Structures are given as C-alpha cells and as structure tokens.
Coordinates of C-alpha atoms in Angstrom, one line a residue:
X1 CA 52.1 128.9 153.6
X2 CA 54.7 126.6 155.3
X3 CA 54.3 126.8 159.5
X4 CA 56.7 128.9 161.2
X5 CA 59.7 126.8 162.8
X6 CA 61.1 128.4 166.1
X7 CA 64.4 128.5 167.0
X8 CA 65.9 128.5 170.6
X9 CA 69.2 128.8 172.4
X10 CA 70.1 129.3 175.6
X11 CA 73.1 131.2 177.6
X12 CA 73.3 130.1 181.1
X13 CA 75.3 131.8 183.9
X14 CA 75.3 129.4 187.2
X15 CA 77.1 130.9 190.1
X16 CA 79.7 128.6 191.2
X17 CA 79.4 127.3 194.5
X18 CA 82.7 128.3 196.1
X19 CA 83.3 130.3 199.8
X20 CA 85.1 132.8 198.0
X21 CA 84.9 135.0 194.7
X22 CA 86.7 133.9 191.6
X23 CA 89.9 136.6 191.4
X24 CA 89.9 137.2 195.2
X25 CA 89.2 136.0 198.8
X26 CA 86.3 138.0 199.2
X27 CA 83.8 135.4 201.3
X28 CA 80.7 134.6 198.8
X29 CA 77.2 134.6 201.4
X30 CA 73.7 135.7 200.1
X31 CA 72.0 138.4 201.1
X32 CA 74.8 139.7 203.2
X33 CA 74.6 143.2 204.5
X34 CA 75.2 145.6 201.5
X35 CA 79.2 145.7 200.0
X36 CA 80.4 144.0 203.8
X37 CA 81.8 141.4 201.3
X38 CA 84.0 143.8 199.1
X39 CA 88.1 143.5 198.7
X40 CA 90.2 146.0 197.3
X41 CA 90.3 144.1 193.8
X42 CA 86.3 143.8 193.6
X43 CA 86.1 147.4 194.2
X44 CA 89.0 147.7 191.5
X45 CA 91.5 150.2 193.3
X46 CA 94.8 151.0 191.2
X47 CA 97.6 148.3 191.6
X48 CA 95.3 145.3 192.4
X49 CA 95.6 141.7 190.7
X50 CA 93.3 139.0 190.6
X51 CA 94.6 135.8 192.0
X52 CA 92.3 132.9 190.3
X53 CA 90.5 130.8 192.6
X54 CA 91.3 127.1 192.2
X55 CA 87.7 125.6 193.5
X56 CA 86.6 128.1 190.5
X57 CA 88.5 125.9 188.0
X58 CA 87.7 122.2 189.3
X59 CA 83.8 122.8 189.7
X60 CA 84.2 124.2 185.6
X61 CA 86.5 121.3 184.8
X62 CA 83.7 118.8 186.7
X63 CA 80.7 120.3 184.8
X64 CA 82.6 120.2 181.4
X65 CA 83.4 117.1 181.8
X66 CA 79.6 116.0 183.1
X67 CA 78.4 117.4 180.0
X68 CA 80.5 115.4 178.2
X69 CA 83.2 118.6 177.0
X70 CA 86.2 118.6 175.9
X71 CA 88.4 120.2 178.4
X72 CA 91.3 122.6 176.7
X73 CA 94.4 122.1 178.7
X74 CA 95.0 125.6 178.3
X75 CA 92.4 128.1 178.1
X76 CA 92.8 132.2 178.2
X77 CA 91.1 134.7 180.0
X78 CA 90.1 137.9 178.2
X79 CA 88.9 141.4 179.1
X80 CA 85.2 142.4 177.9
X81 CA 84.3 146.5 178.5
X82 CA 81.6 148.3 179.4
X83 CA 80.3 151.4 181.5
X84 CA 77.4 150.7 184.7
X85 CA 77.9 151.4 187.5
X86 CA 78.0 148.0 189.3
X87 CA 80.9 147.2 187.4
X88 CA 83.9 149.3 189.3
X89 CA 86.9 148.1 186.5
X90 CA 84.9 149.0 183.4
X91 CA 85.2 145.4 182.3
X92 CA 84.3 141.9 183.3
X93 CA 87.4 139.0 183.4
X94 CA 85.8 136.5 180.6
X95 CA 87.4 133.7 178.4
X96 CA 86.4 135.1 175.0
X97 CA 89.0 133.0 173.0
X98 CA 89.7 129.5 174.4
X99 CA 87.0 129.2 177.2
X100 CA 87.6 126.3 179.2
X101 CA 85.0 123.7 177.7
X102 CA 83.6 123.3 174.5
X103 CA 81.8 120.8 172.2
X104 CA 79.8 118.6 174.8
X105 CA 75.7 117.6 175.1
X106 CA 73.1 117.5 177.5
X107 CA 70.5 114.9 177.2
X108 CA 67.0 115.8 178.6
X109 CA 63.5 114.0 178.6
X110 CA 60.0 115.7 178.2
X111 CA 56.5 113.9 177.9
X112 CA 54.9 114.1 174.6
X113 CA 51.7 116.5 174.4
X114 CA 51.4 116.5 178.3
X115 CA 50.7 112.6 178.5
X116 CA 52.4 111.4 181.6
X117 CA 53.1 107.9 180.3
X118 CA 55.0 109.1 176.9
X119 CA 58.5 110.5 177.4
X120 CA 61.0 111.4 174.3
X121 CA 64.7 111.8 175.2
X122 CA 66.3 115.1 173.3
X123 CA 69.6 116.3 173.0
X124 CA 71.2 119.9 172.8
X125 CA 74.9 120.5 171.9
X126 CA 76.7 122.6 174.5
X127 CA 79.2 125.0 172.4
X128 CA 80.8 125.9 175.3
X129 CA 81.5 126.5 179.2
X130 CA 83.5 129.9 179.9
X131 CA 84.3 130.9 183.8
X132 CA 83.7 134.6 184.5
X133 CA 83.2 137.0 187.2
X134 CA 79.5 138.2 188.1
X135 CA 79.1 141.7 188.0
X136 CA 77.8 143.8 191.2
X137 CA 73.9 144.7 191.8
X138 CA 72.5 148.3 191.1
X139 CA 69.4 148.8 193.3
X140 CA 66.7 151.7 191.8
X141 CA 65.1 153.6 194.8
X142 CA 62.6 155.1 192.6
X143 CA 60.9 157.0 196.2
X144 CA 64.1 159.3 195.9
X145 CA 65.0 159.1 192.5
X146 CA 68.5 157.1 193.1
X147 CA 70.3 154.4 192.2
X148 CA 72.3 152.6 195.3
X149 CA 75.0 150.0 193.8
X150 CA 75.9 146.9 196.0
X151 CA 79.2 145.1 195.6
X152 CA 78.9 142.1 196.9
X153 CA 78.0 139.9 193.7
X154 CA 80.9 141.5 192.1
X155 CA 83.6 138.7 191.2
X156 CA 81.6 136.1 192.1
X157 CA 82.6 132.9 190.1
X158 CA 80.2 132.2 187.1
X159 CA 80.4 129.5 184.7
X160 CA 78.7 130.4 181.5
X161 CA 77.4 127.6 179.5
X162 CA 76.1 128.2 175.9
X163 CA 73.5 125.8 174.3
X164 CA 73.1 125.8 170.7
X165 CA 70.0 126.9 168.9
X166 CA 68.8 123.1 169.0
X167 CA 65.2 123.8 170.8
X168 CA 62.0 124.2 169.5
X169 CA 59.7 125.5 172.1
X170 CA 59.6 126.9 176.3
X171 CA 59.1 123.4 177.3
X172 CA 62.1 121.7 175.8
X173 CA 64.1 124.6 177.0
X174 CA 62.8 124.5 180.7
X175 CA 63.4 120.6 180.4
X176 CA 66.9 121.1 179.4
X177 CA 67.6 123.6 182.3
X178 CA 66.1 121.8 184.6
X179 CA 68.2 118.8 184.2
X180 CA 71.2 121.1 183.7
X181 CA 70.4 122.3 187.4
X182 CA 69.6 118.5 189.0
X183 CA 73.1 117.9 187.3
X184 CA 75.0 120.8 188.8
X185 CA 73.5 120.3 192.3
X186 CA 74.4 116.8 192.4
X187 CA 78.2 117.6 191.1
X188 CA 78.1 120.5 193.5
X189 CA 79.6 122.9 191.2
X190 CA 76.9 125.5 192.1
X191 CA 73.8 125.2 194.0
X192 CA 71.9 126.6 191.1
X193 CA 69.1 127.8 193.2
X194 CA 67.4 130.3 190.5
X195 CA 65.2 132.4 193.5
X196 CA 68.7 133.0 194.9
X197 CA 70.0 134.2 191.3
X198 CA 72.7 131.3 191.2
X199 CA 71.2 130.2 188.0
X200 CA 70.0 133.2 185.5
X201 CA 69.1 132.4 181.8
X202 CA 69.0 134.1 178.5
X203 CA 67.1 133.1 175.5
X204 CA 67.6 133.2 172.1
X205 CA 64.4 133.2 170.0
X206 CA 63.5 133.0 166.4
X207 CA 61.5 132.3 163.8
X208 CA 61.3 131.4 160.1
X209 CA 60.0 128.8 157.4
X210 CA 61.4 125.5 156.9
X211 CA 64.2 125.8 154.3
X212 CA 64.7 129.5 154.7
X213 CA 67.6 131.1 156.7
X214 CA 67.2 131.3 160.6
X215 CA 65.3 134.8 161.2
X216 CA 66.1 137.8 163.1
X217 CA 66.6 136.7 167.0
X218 CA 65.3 138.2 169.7
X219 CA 67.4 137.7 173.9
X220 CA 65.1 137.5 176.2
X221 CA 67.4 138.3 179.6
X222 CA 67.7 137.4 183.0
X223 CA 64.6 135.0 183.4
X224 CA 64.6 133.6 186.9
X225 CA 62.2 130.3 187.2
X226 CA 61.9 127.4 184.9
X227 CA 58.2 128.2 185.2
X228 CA 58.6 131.4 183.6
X229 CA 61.5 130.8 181.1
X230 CA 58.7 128.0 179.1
X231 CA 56.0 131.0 179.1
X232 CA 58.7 133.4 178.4
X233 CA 60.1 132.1 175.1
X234 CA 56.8 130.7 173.9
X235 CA 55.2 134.1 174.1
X236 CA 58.1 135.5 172.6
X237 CA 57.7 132.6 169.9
X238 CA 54.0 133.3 169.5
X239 CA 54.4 137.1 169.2
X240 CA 57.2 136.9 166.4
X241 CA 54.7 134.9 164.3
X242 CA 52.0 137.4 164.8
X243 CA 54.3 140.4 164.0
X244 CA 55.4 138.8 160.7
X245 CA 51.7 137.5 159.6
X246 CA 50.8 140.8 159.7
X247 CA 53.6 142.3 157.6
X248 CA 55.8 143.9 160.8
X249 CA 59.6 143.0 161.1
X250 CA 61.8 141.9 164.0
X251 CA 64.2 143.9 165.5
X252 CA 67.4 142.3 167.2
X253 CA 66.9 143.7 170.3
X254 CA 66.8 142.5 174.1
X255 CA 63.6 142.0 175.7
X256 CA 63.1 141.5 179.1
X257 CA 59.7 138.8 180.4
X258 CA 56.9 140.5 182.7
X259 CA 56.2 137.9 185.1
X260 CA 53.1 139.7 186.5
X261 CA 52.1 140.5 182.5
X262 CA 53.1 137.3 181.1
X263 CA 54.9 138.9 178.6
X264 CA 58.5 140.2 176.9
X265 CA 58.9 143.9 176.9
X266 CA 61.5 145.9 174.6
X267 CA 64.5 147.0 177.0
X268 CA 67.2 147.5 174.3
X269 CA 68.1 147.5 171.2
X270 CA 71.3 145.7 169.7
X271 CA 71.7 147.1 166.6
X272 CA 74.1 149.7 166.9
X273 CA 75.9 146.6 168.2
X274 CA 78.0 147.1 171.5
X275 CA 81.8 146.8 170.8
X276 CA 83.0 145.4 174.0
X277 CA 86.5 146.0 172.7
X278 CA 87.9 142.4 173.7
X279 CA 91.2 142.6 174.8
X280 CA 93.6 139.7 176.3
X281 CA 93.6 139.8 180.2
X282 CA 97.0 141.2 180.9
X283 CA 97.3 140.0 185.1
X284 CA 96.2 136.6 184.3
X285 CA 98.7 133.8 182.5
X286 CA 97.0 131.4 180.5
X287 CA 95.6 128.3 182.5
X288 CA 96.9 125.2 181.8
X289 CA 95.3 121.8 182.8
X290 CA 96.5 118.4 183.1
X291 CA 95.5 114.9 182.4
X292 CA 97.2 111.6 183.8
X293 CA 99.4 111.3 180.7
X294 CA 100.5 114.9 180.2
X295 CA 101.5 115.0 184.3
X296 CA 104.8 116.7 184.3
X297 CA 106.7 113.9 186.8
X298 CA 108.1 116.6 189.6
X299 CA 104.9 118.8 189.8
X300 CA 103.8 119.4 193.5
X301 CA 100.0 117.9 193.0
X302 CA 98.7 120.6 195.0
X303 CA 99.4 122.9 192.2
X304 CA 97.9 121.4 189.2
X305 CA 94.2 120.4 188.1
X306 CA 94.8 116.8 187.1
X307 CA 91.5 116.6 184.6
X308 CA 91.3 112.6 184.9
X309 CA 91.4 113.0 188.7
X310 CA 88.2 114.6 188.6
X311 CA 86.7 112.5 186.1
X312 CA 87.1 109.7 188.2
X313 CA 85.5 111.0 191.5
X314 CA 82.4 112.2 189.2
X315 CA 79.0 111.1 191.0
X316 CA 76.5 109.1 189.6
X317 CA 74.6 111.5 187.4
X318 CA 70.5 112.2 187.5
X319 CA 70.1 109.7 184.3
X320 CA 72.2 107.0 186.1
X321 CA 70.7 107.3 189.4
X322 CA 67.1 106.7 187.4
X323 CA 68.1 104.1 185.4
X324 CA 69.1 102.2 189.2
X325 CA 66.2 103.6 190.0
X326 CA 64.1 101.5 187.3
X327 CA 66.2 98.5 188.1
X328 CA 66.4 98.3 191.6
X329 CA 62.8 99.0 192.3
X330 CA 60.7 97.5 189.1
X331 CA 59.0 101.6 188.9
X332 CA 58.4 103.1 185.8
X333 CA 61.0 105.4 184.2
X334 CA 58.5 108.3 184.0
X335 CA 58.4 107.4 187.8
X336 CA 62.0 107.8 188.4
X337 CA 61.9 111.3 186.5
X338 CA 59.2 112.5 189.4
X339 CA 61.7 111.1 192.2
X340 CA 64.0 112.8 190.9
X341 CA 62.9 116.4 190.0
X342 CA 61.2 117.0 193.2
X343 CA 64.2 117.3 195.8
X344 CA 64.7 114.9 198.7
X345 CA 61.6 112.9 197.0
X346 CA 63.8 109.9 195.4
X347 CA 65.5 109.5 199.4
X348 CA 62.1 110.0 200.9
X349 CA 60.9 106.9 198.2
X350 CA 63.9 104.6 199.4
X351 CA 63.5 105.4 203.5
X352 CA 59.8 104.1 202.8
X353 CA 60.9 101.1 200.9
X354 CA 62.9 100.2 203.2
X355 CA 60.5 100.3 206.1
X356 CA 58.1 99.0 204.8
X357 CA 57.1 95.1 203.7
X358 CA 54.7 97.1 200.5
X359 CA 56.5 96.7 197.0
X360 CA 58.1 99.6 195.8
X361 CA 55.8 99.5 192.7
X362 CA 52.5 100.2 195.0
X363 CA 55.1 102.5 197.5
X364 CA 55.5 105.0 194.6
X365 CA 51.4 105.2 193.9
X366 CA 51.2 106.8 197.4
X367 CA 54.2 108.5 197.1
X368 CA 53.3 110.3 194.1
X369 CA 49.7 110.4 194.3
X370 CA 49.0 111.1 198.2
X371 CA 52.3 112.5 199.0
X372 CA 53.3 114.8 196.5
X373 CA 50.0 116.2 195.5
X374 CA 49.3 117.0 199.3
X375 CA 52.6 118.9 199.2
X376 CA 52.0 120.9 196.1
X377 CA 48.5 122.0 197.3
X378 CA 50.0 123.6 200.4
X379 CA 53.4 124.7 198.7
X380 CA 55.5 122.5 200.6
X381 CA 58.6 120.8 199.9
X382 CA 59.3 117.1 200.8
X383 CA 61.7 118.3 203.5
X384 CA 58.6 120.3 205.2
X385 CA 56.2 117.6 204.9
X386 CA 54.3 116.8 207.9
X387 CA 54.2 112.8 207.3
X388 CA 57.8 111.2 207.5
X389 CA 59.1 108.4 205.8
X390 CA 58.7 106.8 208.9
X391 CA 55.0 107.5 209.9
X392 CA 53.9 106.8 206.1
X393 CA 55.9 103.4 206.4
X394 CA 53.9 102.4 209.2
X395 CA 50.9 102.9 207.4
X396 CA 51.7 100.9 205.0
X397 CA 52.5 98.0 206.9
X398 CA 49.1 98.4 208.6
X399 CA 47.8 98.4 205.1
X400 CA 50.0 95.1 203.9
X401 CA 49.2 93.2 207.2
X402 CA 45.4 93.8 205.9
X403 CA 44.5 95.3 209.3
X404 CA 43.2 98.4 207.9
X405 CA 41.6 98.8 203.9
X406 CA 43.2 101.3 201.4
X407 CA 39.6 103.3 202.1
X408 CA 40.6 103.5 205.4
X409 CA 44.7 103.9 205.1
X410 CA 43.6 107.6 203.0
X411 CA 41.1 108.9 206.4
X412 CA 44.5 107.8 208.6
X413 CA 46.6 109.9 206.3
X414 CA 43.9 112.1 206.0
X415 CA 44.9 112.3 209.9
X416 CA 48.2 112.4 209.5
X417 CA 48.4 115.5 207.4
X418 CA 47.2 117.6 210.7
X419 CA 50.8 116.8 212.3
X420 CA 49.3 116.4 215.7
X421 CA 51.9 113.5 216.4
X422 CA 49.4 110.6 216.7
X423 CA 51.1 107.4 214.8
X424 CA 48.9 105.6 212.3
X425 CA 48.1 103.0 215.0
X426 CA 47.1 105.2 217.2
X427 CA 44.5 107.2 214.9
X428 CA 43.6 103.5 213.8
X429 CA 42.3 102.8 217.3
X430 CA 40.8 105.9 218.0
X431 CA 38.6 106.3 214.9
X432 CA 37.6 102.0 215.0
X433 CA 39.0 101.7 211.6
X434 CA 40.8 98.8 211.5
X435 CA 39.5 95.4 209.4
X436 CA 37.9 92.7 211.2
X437 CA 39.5 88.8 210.6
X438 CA 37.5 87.0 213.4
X439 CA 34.8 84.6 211.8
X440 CA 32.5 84.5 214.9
X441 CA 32.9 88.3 215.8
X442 CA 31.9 88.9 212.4
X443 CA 29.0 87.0 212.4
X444 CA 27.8 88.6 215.5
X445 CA 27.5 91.7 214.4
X446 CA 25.4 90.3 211.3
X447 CA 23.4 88.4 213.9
X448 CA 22.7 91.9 215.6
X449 CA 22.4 93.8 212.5
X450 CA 19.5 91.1 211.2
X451 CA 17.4 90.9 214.6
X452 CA 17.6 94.8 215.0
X453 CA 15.8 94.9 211.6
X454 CA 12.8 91.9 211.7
X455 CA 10.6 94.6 209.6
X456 CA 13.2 95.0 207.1
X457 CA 14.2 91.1 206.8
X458 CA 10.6 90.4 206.3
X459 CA 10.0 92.9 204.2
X460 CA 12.8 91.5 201.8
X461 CA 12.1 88.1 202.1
X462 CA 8.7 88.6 201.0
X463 CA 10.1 90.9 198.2

C-alpha cells in the first residue's frame, strides 16, 4: 500500500499586547488578583457597548501586513454564541465574514533529518488574521467539587491567525510557530509568551493516501509549548495510522495533548456540530482602514489607521536581521537561526564582537558551543547567565593576544561559570595558566626539568 500522507493546519490565538482589553478600558496585567480587572461590559451588564480599542487594530494591521496580508479596508465584526460560564454575554465579538487580513505567508526554515548544517526554507499560506476578544478562565476546585470563574482574561484582544493545511509533520509546525512568535515579538503586537498563555495553538491533523481525498481531521486544542505542540501532532499523526491499519475509523472530534502522558486524549466530539448561530455584531460599525491614496483630505489623523503608515515604520523582520547577520559577520546562516531563536543571544553575539579583537566566525564557536550549552544544562536564559558579554570578551582577547591557550581559556571559563566576580585575568594569575613567550625563561625550565632527571636522560639516551 501507498504510505500515509499527514495533513496539518494550525489556528493560532496570540494575545495582543495592549494595556487595555479590546471593547473596553479594563487594564490587561497577568496574574492579577482574580476579576480586580473586570468593567461593566466584560461582565456584560444590560445597556453596555463595546468601544474598540485602536492599539487592537494597528498591532492586527502590523502583523497582517508582516505576513505579507492583504489588509481589507473595511472589515466586520460578527457575533459567535455559546453557553460556559466564563463567557458572561453568551457570545464572543469575532470577525466571521470579512476578518481583517487574509491571503498572506509565513516562511520558516527547519534542518533536514536533524543535521545541523542542512536547512530547507518552507512556506505556509496564512488564510487569515481575525481580531477577537478572549474569553474569561473557569478554575475546577476538584477538593470541593466547584467551579470558580475568573474574569479577567475576558475581552482581552486576540488576533487569530489561521494557517492552511500546508504541513506535514510536529516539526514543521513548531518551526512555523516559532518563527510566527520571533516575528510578533519583534513587531510588538503581542508578547507571545506561550507559559503566560499569550500564544495558544490548535492543530488540525489528518491523514490519508496520496491521491485520495484529505481524511477525517482531528483538533488537538490549547497546546501551550512549541516543545509539546511537535510531540502533540506527531502522536496524533502516528495514532491515526495505527487506528486505520487496523480497520478502526476516525472520528472528528477534539482532543486535548497529555503533557505528563505524552499523548492526545478524546475531550469532545464535533459531530453533532455546534451551531454558533453567527450573527452580525449590532454595537459595532464596520471598520474601515486607510491607505495613503484613499486618505479622505480633511480627516483628523488621529482618527484613522493609515495602513501605509504602518507599513513604513515595520522593523527589520527575523529573516532580515539574519541575512545582516550572515553579511556583516561572515557566520553561517544556520548560525544566525541559533542567534536568533535563543532571546538576547544575537545582542549578546554583537556586545562580544565588538569587544573583542577575535573574528566573529571563531566568536560564535564559543558562543554556541561554551555559552549556550552551559545555559541549557542549568536551564538558564542568556539574560541569567553568569558570564557577560563583557567578561567573555576579555577572555577572548587573552586568548587572541596568545597569553593563554584555548586548553587553558575553557579551565578560566570553567571559573567563570562559578560567578564569584574574579575577571579572566585575575583567575589567569591565580591558577599560573597563562603561555610563556620568553626564550631564556623557557629554556630554564627545560634546563631544570633535564638535570632534575640525570637517570631518566641516561636512560633515554642509551635507549
């Protein structure tokens, strides 16, 4: 029989980063003490309106356009019902119809079969990016058999990206999100930090044979590490396979991953399919966007988006900042992927550049092999690391001006690690390690080396 070809999609919900919630001025702060953050319209009391928050719009309007959208200059906002509890309205304020983005890519790179040296570049189409509110958070005190729902979350600003079915597998999923999160942090739209829930994912999974319709998909919901999402949807993958080989049949259901398990369990299933009973959001006007040309001439610009505005104060995104990277530095581009997906590494890499008289080429060696391995063993991040830039610098010089060998420049680092506040120098002198230059003194200490051992010498010239 033919293999199995997976299929894989993602939905995305990153929390926008914003000091307020998306319909009102509720202050946005994690892990704030339980509903202290709630306004009237969060908690949905009669005769409220939303009022739409305009950072909400330009950090949607930034990402579309960084994942190369189209932005529609006028988008709709709909109404999608259901009943829990942590939703006080009975329905989340969505864009169903005309969400604000649609048709863009992301371009992602992943190394082929786990060789560090061979990278392939990939790209998934983005169908769309739709701003919504977050719901609120239901906490299960299983001890007294109750359910405690906190508002806070509720009305937070989301921005929803969908991903096409355009994957194959958990890595190139957890490649592409992880480059969608470098890229939202360095726009600022969201902080995207996914132990914080500011970044959740769902995954669509399927299977079937090549030149046969897609199968039955599974969601996998709410996975919360990169880490996890890869083991998530290849287990979910592998366990489709297995349940077909053997004659069984998928159900469309959702399915939740079991970190401590390592696997997806059953939580629903979808097919008495949920009619959320869309309707159009009747407090909300259409929003309409501009771009230089369609500018109406007397508009105050405080009240308008001007789309090209943004586009032009864009930063330079993760793959540009690489490719300078690469340029600037002569480093491999597998290098400049490293610098870049460990935060605060690629700024650590320059300040040691630039204190240092040591090519960047033998710089990133320690960097990556010294540095960063020392800080995964001990869970660290770059910001926590004992060594600065600065004290690492300096060891390298002392390593350059050949007053110390590379041997030695690892026991100094070695040193270094212990954070006592010694500087390379110092340990240098205190543990004799540096390199001797001086002819004479060097041939003293043979001198003393030869008559301490007459035996020996004799012994070896007769040999």
């Amino acid at each position: 029989l033919a293999p199995w070809v997976p299929v894989v999609g993602l939905e995305i919900h990153a929390q926008i980063s914003s000091n307020s919630k998306l319909f009102s001025g509720s202050q946005v702060q994690f892990a704030a003490p339980p509903n202290s953050l709630v306004s009237f319209f969060d908690a949905s009391l009669p005769g409220t309106l939303p009022v739409l928050n305009r950072r909400c719009v330009e950090a949607a309007v930034m990402t579309g356009l960084a994942l190369n959208c189209s932005i529609n200059k006028k988008s709709l906002f709909d109404r999608k019902h259901y009943f829990y509890a942590d939703l006080p309205a009975g329905y989340q304020i969505t864009q169903q119809r005309v969400p604000i983005a649609v048709n863009g890519s992301l371009s992602y790179s992943l190394y082929i079969d786990n060789k560090m040296s061979q990278m392939v570049t990939k790209t998934v189409r983005i169908k769309q990016i739709q701003l919504e509110q977050d719901s609120g958070k239901s906490l299960h005190d299983d001890t007294r058999s109750q359910t405690l729902v906190d508002l806070n979350r509720a009305g937070v600003g989301l921005m929803e990206v969908v991903m096409e079915p355009d994957m194959c597998c958990g890595e190139e999923a957890a490649a592409a999100v992880r480059e969608l999160q470098l890229i939202l942090q360095t726009l600022g739209s969201s902080q995207a930090v996914m132990a914080e829930g500011q970044l959740r994912v769902d995954a669509n999974v399927s299977v079937h044979h090549p030149g046969e319709p897609y199968g039955v998909r599974t969601e996998v919901k709410n996975i919360n590490s990169i880490r996890f999402l890869a083991k998530a949807i290849d287990y979910e993958i592998q366990r489709q396979i297995e349940e077909l080989e053997n004659g069984g049949t998928i159900l469309n259901e959702t399915r939740a991953f079991d970190s401590k398990l390592g696997c997806t369990v059953p939580m629903r299933d979808k097919e008495g399919k949920q009619d959320y009973r869309f309707m159009p959001e009747p407090n909300l006007p259409p929003l309409i966007l501009y771009d230089a040309k369609s500018l109406p001439a007397n508009m105050n610009h405080q009240q308008v988006i001007n789309i090209d505005w943004i586009h032009e104060r864009l930063p330079d995104l993760p793959s540009v900042k690489r490719k300078k990277l690469v340029e600037q530095y002569g480093i491999l581009p597998e290098h400049s992927f490293t610098l870049l997906n460990e935060d605060g590494l690629a700024e650590f890499f320059e300040s040691v550049v630039k204190q240092t008289q040591m090519k960047p080429k033998k710089v990133i060696g320690w960097i990556l092999k010294d540095l960063l391995s020392y800080l995964k063993q001990h869970s660290l991040t770059v910001k926590e690391s004992p060594v600065s830039s600065f004290l690492l610098a300096d060891l390298l010089n002392l390593l350059e001006k050949k007053e110390i060998s590379s041997t030695a420049a690892k026991q100094v680092l070695a040193e270094l690690w212990k954070g006592e506040g010694k500087t390379p120098l110092e340990i240098v002198k205190e543990q004799k390690l540096e390199l001797l230059q001086d002819q004479k003194e060097l041939e003293q200490i043979c001198e003393a080396v030869i008559d301490g051992h007459e035996n020996e010498v004799i012994l070896m010239v007769l040999g």
